[in-house]
Amino acid sequence: MVNCEQLEAYRQLEEAALVGCWAHVRRKFFEATPKQADKSSLGAKGLAYCDQLFSLERDWEALPADERLQKRQEHLQPLLEDFFAWCRRQSVLSGSKLGRAIEYSLKYEETFKTILKDGHLVLSNNLAERAIKSLVMGRSKRVQWTLLA
């Protein structure tokens, strides 16, 4: 299983099951929600679904993987079904930030549901991205110094 963002290159991995990163979904809805939007705005509703998902996962963080999987199937599966059904009901401009957030969610729906198959999986690959960011930034700085030398 590969927990990743939705780059096309990852789809070339024939035997890998992709696990969509819910932090990317959340970020898209966050960016689509104006700062002064009320809770009933569509962007805020999409964000609320994501926040509820992360809140439940935080509650189950210390559980063994088999128990976490059971909780996910019992509680997250209906939440995810509601979220994706809500996305399908929306009629927004596809080029808008909200439209792109909804399209992204629906396009990769199956990868976002992969978390319902294994309690070891995580909702977000943010930790991995942060861990490699310093390596990438360091490499970039070394290349710059090499070019200057």
Coordinates of C-alpha atoms in Angstrom, one line a residue:
M1 CA 0.0 0.0 0.0
V2 CA 1.3 3.4 -0.9
N3 CA -0.1 6.5 1.0
C4 CA 0.3 9.3 -1.5
E5 CA -1.0 12.3 -3.2
Q6 CA -2.7 11.6 -6.5
L7 CA 0.2 11.9 -8.9
E8 CA -0.2 9.9 -12.1
A9 CA 3.2 8.2 -11.6
Y10 CA 1.9 6.3 -8.5
R11 CA -0.8 4.7 -10.7
Q12 CA 2.0 3.0 -12.7
L13 CA 2.8 0.9 -9.7
E14 CA 1.0 -2.3 -10.8
E15 CA 0.8 -4.2 -7.5
A16 CA 0.5 -1.3 -5.2
A17 CA -2.8 -0.3 -3.6
L18 CA -3.0 3.5 -3.3
V19 CA -4.1 5.1 -0.2
G20 CA -5.4 8.7 -0.7
C21 CA -4.2 11.4 1.6
W22 CA -7.1 13.0 3.4
A23 CA -5.0 16.0 4.3
H24 CA -4.9 16.9 0.6
V25 CA -8.7 16.7 0.4
R26 CA -9.0 18.8 3.5
R27 CA -6.5 21.4 2.2
K28 CA -8.5 21.8 -1.1
F29 CA -11.7 22.4 0.9
F30 CA -9.9 24.8 3.2
E31 CA -8.5 26.8 0.3
A32 CA -12.0 26.9 -1.3
T33 CA -13.6 28.3 1.9
P34 CA -13.4 32.1 2.3
K35 CA -12.1 33.2 5.7
Q36 CA -15.4 34.9 6.7
A37 CA -17.6 32.1 5.4
D38 CA -20.3 30.9 7.7
K39 CA -20.6 27.2 8.6
S40 CA -23.4 26.6 6.1
S41 CA -21.2 27.5 3.1
L42 CA -20.4 24.5 0.8
G43 CA -16.7 24.8 1.4
A44 CA -17.2 24.8 5.2
K45 CA -19.4 21.8 4.9
G46 CA -16.7 19.9 3.0
L47 CA -14.1 21.0 5.5
A48 CA -16.4 19.8 8.4
Y49 CA -16.6 16.3 6.9
C50 CA -12.8 16.2 6.8
D51 CA -12.4 17.6 10.3
Q52 CA -14.8 15.0 11.7
L53 CA -12.8 12.2 10.0
F54 CA -9.6 13.4 11.5
S55 CA -11.2 13.9 14.9
L56 CA -12.4 10.3 15.0
E57 CA -9.0 9.0 13.9
R58 CA -7.3 11.0 16.7
D59 CA -9.7 9.3 19.2
W60 CA -8.6 5.9 17.9
E61 CA -4.9 6.6 17.5
A62 CA -3.8 4.4 20.5
L63 CA -6.0 1.4 19.5
P64 CA -4.4 -1.7 18.0
A65 CA -4.8 -1.9 14.2
D66 CA -7.6 -4.5 14.3
E67 CA -9.7 -2.4 16.6
R68 CA -9.0 0.8 14.6
L69 CA -10.1 -1.1 11.5
Q70 CA -13.3 -2.1 13.2
K71 CA -14.0 1.5 14.3
R72 CA -13.3 2.7 10.8
Q73 CA -15.7 0.2 9.3
E74 CA -18.4 1.0 11.9
H75 CA -18.0 4.8 12.0
L76 CA -15.9 6.1 9.1
Q77 CA -17.5 4.1 6.3
P78 CA -21.0 5.8 6.8
L79 CA -19.2 9.1 7.1
L80 CA -17.3 8.6 3.9
E81 CA -20.4 7.4 2.1
D82 CA -22.2 10.6 3.3
F83 CA -19.3 12.8 2.2
F84 CA -19.1 11.3 -1.3
A85 CA -22.9 11.4 -1.8
W86 CA -22.8 15.1 -0.6
C87 CA -20.0 15.8 -3.2
R88 CA -22.1 14.2 -6.0
R89 CA -25.1 16.4 -5.1
Q90 CA -23.2 19.6 -5.4
S91 CA -23.6 21.8 -8.5
V92 CA -20.7 24.2 -8.6
L93 CA -18.4 25.6 -11.3
S94 CA -15.8 23.0 -12.1
G95 CA -13.0 25.6 -12.5
S96 CA -13.7 27.2 -9.1
K97 CA -11.7 26.2 -6.0
L98 CA -14.7 24.4 -4.6
G99 CA -15.4 22.7 -7.9
R100 CA -11.8 21.4 -8.0
A101 CA -12.0 20.2 -4.4
I102 CA -15.1 18.2 -5.2
E103 CA -13.8 16.9 -8.5
Y104 CA -10.6 15.8 -6.8
S105 CA -12.5 14.0 -4.0
L106 CA -14.8 12.2 -6.5
K107 CA -12.1 11.4 -9.0
Y108 CA -10.0 9.5 -6.4
E109 CA -12.9 8.3 -4.2
E110 CA -11.7 4.7 -4.2
T111 CA -8.2 5.6 -3.1
F112 CA -9.6 7.7 -0.2
K113 CA -11.7 4.7 0.8
T114 CA -8.7 2.4 1.0
I115 CA -8.3 3.3 4.7
L116 CA -11.4 1.1 5.4
K117 CA -9.4 -2.0 4.4
D118 CA -6.5 -1.9 6.9
G119 CA -6.1 -0.5 10.4
H120 CA -2.4 0.2 10.0
L121 CA -3.0 2.8 7.3
V122 CA -3.0 6.5 8.1
L123 CA -5.3 9.2 6.9
S124 CA -2.5 11.6 5.9
N125 CA 1.0 11.3 4.5
N126 CA 1.9 14.7 6.0
L127 CA 4.4 13.1 8.4
A128 CA 6.2 11.4 5.5
E129 CA 6.2 14.6 3.5
R130 CA 7.6 16.6 6.3
A131 CA 10.3 14.0 6.9
I132 CA 11.5 14.2 3.3
K133 CA 11.1 17.9 2.9
S134 CA 14.3 18.6 4.9
L135 CA 16.2 16.2 2.7
V136 CA 14.8 17.8 -0.5
M137 CA 15.5 21.3 0.8
G138 CA 19.0 20.2 1.8
R139 CA 19.7 18.7 -1.6
S140 CA 18.4 21.9 -3.2
K141 CA 20.8 24.0 -1.1
R142 CA 23.7 21.7 -1.9
V143 CA 23.0 22.1 -5.6
Q144 CA 22.9 25.9 -5.3
W145 CA 26.2 25.9 -3.4
T146 CA 27.8 23.6 -6.0
L147 CA 26.7 25.9 -8.8
L148 CA 28.1 29.0 -7.0
A149 CA 31.4 27.3 -6.3

